Structures are given as C-alpha cells and as structure tokens.
Amino acid sequence: MQASLAKERQRNGRIKLLALLALFVIPVIAAKIILYMNWYEGGATNKGTS
C-alpha cells in the first residue's frame, strides 16, 4: 500500500513538472517557428513621420 502511494505521488510530481516545463517551452518554440517562417510582420512604430 505504501509503495503504490509513493509511486502515485512520484507520478503526479513528474506530470506537474512536465506540464510546467511545457507551459514555458511551447511558447518559445512557437515564437521561434513564427519568426523563422517569416509569418510575423512588424507593425508601425510611434516615431512619427520624421
């Protein structure tokens, strides 16, 4: 009983760690792909007409 409880906690901890890692890694990878494929066009700036 104790061993299965420990394994369940370890599994839950691993899932939480992977979810947290994915939360930060996926946007970085998506931004890299968007920039690499030239899907992003920079907008106008607020520097006026000078």
mmCIF file of N, CA and C in Angstrom:
data_model
loop_
_atom_site.group_PDB
_atom_site.id
_atom_site.type_symbol
_atom_site.label_atom_id
_atom_site.label_comp_id
_atom_site.label_asym_id
_atom_site.label_seq_id
_atom_site.Cartn_x
_atom_site.Cartn_y
_atom_site.Cartn_z
ATOM 1 N N MET A 1 0.819 -1.192 0.000
ATOM 2 C CA MET A 1 0.000 0.000 0.000
ATOM 3 C C MET A 1 0.868 1.262 0.000
ATOM 4 N N GLN A 2 1.889 1.277 0.850
ATOM 5 C CA GLN A 2 2.759 2.452 0.934
ATOM 6 C C GLN A 2 3.555 2.650 -0.351
ATOM 7 N N ALA A 3 3.984 1.546 -0.962
ATOM 8 C CA ALA A 3 4.776 1.641 -2.187
ATOM 9 C C ALA A 3 3.944 2.206 -3.326
ATOM 10 N N SER A 4 2.688 1.767 -3.429
ATOM 11 C CA SER A 4 1.840 2.275 -4.506
ATOM 12 C C SER A 4 1.519 3.753 -4.299
ATOM 13 N N LEU A 5 1.373 4.169 -3.050
ATOM 14 C CA LEU A 5 1.113 5.577 -2.757
ATOM 15 C C LEU A 5 2.325 6.432 -3.121
ATOM 16 N N ALA A 6 3.509 5.935 -2.824
ATOM 17 C CA ALA A 6 4.734 6.664 -3.160
ATOM 18 C C ALA A 6 4.898 6.769 -4.673
ATOM 19 N N LYS A 7 4.599 5.695 -5.395
ATOM 20 C CA LYS A 7 4.694 5.729 -6.858
ATOM 21 C C LYS A 7 3.687 6.706 -7.450
ATOM 22 N N GLU A 8 2.496 6.745 -6.872
ATOM 23 C CA GLU A 8 1.455 7.664 -7.359
ATOM 24 C C GLU A 8 1.883 9.119 -7.144
ATOM 25 N N ARG A 9 2.464 9.411 -5.996
ATOM 26 C CA ARG A 9 2.946 10.771 -5.730
ATOM 27 C C ARG A 9 4.079 11.143 -6.672
ATOM 28 N N GLN A 10 4.983 10.195 -6.917
ATOM 29 C CA GLN A 10 6.096 10.458 -7.823
ATOM 30 C C GLN A 10 5.571 10.720 -9.232
ATOM 31 N N ARG A 11 4.587 9.950 -9.649
ATOM 32 C CA ARG A 11 3.999 10.116 -10.981
ATOM 33 C C ARG A 11 3.300 11.471 -11.096
ATOM 34 N N ASN A 12 2.554 11.846 -10.051
ATOM 35 C CA ASN A 12 1.883 13.144 -10.056
ATOM 36 C C ASN A 12 2.889 14.291 -10.102
ATOM 37 N N GLY A 13 3.968 14.162 -9.366
ATOM 38 C CA GLY A 13 5.008 15.187 -9.372
ATOM 39 C C GLY A 13 5.669 15.314 -10.730
ATOM 40 N N ARG A 14 5.910 14.187 -11.368
ATOM 41 C CA ARG A 14 6.531 14.188 -12.693
ATOM 42 C C ARG A 14 5.604 14.833 -13.722
ATOM 43 N N ILE A 15 4.313 14.536 -13.632
ATOM 44 C CA ILE A 15 3.343 15.125 -14.558
ATOM 45 C C ILE A 15 3.282 16.638 -14.364
ATOM 46 N N LYS A 16 3.282 17.091 -13.128
ATOM 47 C CA LYS A 16 3.247 18.531 -12.856
ATOM 48 C C LYS A 16 4.504 19.219 -13.370
ATOM 49 N N LEU A 17 5.647 18.584 -13.191
ATOM 50 C CA LEU A 17 6.900 19.158 -13.670
ATOM 51 C C LEU A 17 6.896 19.265 -15.190
ATOM 52 N N LEU A 18 6.460 18.223 -15.876
ATOM 53 C CA LEU A 18 6.402 18.257 -17.334
ATOM 54 C C LEU A 18 5.404 19.294 -17.830
ATOM 55 N N ALA A 19 4.282 19.441 -17.153
ATOM 56 C CA ALA A 19 3.292 20.448 -17.542
ATOM 57 C C ALA A 19 3.856 21.855 -17.368
ATOM 58 N N LEU A 20 4.552 22.091 -16.280
ATOM 59 C CA LEU A 20 5.151 23.400 -16.040
ATOM 60 C C LEU A 20 6.231 23.697 -17.074
ATOM 61 N N LEU A 21 7.036 22.706 -17.390
ATOM 62 C CA LEU A 21 8.068 22.867 -18.406
ATOM 63 C C LEU A 21 7.446 23.171 -19.765
ATOM 64 N N ALA A 22 6.392 22.447 -20.125
ATOM 65 C CA ALA A 22 5.711 22.669 -21.401
ATOM 66 C C ALA A 22 5.099 24.063 -21.453
ATOM 67 N N LEU A 23 4.610 24.559 -20.324
ATOM 68 C CA LEU A 23 3.993 25.882 -20.261
ATOM 69 C C LEU A 23 4.975 26.973 -20.695
ATOM 70 N N PHE A 24 6.252 26.797 -20.408
ATOM 71 C CA PHE A 24 7.250 27.792 -20.779
ATOM 72 C C PHE A 24 7.945 27.475 -22.098
ATOM 73 N N VAL A 25 8.089 26.215 -22.436
ATOM 74 C CA VAL A 25 8.838 25.836 -23.633
ATOM 75 C C VAL A 25 8.010 25.985 -24.907
ATOM 76 N N ILE A 26 6.740 25.621 -24.876
ATOM 77 C CA ILE A 26 5.904 25.662 -26.080
ATOM 78 C C ILE A 26 5.805 27.077 -26.664
ATOM 79 N N PRO A 27 5.569 28.134 -25.878
ATOM 80 C CA PRO A 27 5.536 29.473 -26.484
ATOM 81 C C PRO A 27 6.869 29.901 -27.103
ATOM 82 N N VAL A 28 7.977 29.493 -26.506
ATOM 83 C CA VAL A 28 9.286 29.837 -27.060
ATOM 84 C C VAL A 28 9.484 29.151 -28.406
ATOM 85 N N ILE A 29 9.136 27.883 -28.480
ATOM 86 C CA ILE A 29 9.258 27.149 -29.739
ATOM 87 C C ILE A 29 8.322 27.733 -30.792
ATOM 88 N N ALA A 30 7.101 28.068 -30.395
ATOM 89 C CA ALA A 30 6.143 28.662 -31.336
ATOM 90 C C ALA A 30 6.663 29.997 -31.862
ATOM 91 N N ALA A 31 7.213 30.831 -31.005
ATOM 92 C CA ALA A 31 7.755 32.124 -31.442
ATOM 93 C C ALA A 31 8.922 31.927 -32.398
ATOM 94 N N LYS A 32 9.779 30.973 -32.106
ATOM 95 C CA LYS A 32 10.918 30.690 -32.981
ATOM 96 C C LYS A 32 10.447 30.260 -34.364
ATOM 97 N N ILE A 33 9.439 29.400 -34.420
ATOM 98 C CA ILE A 33 8.901 28.940 -35.703
ATOM 99 C C ILE A 33 8.255 30.096 -36.457
ATOM 100 N N ILE A 34 7.480 30.921 -35.754
ATOM 101 C CA ILE A 34 6.809 32.055 -36.398
ATOM 102 C C ILE A 34 7.831 33.022 -36.990
ATOM 103 N N LEU A 35 8.894 33.308 -36.271
ATOM 104 C CA LEU A 35 9.926 34.197 -36.795
ATOM 105 C C LEU A 35 10.700 33.547 -37.936
ATOM 106 N N TYR A 36 11.002 32.271 -37.824
ATOM 107 C CA TYR A 36 11.763 31.560 -38.851
ATOM 108 C C TYR A 36 10.992 31.473 -40.164
ATOM 109 N N MET A 37 9.687 31.274 -40.088
ATOM 110 C CA MET A 37 8.862 31.135 -41.289
ATOM 111 C C MET A 37 8.421 32.496 -41.851
ATOM 112 N N ASN A 38 8.866 33.589 -41.225
ATOM 113 C CA ASN A 38 8.504 34.950 -41.636
ATOM 114 C C ASN A 38 6.998 35.171 -41.653
ATOM 115 N N TRP A 39 6.307 34.625 -40.675
ATOM 116 C CA TRP A 39 4.866 34.812 -40.560
ATOM 117 C C TRP A 39 4.536 36.089 -39.793
ATOM 118 N N TYR A 40 5.533 36.714 -39.207
ATOM 119 C CA TYR A 40 5.316 37.926 -38.413
ATOM 120 C C TYR A 40 5.790 39.131 -39.201
ATOM 121 N N GLU A 41 4.936 40.131 -39.312
ATOM 122 C CA GLU A 41 5.318 41.403 -39.907
ATOM 123 C C GLU A 41 5.261 42.452 -38.811
ATOM 124 N N GLY A 42 6.370 43.125 -38.605
ATOM 125 C CA GLY A 42 6.389 44.157 -37.588
ATOM 126 C C GLY A 42 5.461 45.303 -37.953
ATOM 127 N N GLY A 43 4.805 45.839 -36.970
ATOM 128 C CA GLY A 43 3.867 46.933 -37.205
ATOM 129 C C GLY A 43 4.557 48.282 -37.237
ATOM 130 N N ALA A 44 3.772 49.329 -37.381
ATOM 131 C CA ALA A 44 4.287 50.693 -37.372
ATOM 132 C C ALA A 44 4.700 51.069 -35.953
ATOM 133 N N THR A 45 5.661 51.956 -35.867
ATOM 134 C CA THR A 45 6.097 52.431 -34.558
ATOM 135 C C THR A 45 5.491 53.795 -34.279
ATOM 136 N N ASN A 46 5.657 54.274 -33.098
ATOM 137 C CA ASN A 46 5.137 55.587 -32.710
ATOM 138 C C ASN A 46 6.198 56.673 -32.867
ATOM 139 N N LYS A 47 7.039 56.562 -33.867
ATOM 140 C CA LYS A 47 8.115 57.532 -34.045
ATOM 141 C C LYS A 47 7.697 58.704 -34.932
ATOM 142 N N GLY A 48 6.484 58.736 -35.388
ATOM 143 C CA GLY A 48 6.018 59.852 -36.199
ATOM 144 C C GLY A 48 6.451 59.729 -37.649
ATOM 145 N N THR A 49 6.460 60.857 -38.364
ATOM 146 C CA THR A 49 6.753 60.839 -39.802
ATOM 147 C C THR A 49 8.134 61.371 -40.112
ATOM 148 N N SER A 50 8.964 61.596 -39.117
ATOM 149 C CA SER A 50 10.272 62.197 -39.382
ATOM 150 C C SER A 50 11.235 61.280 -39.992
#
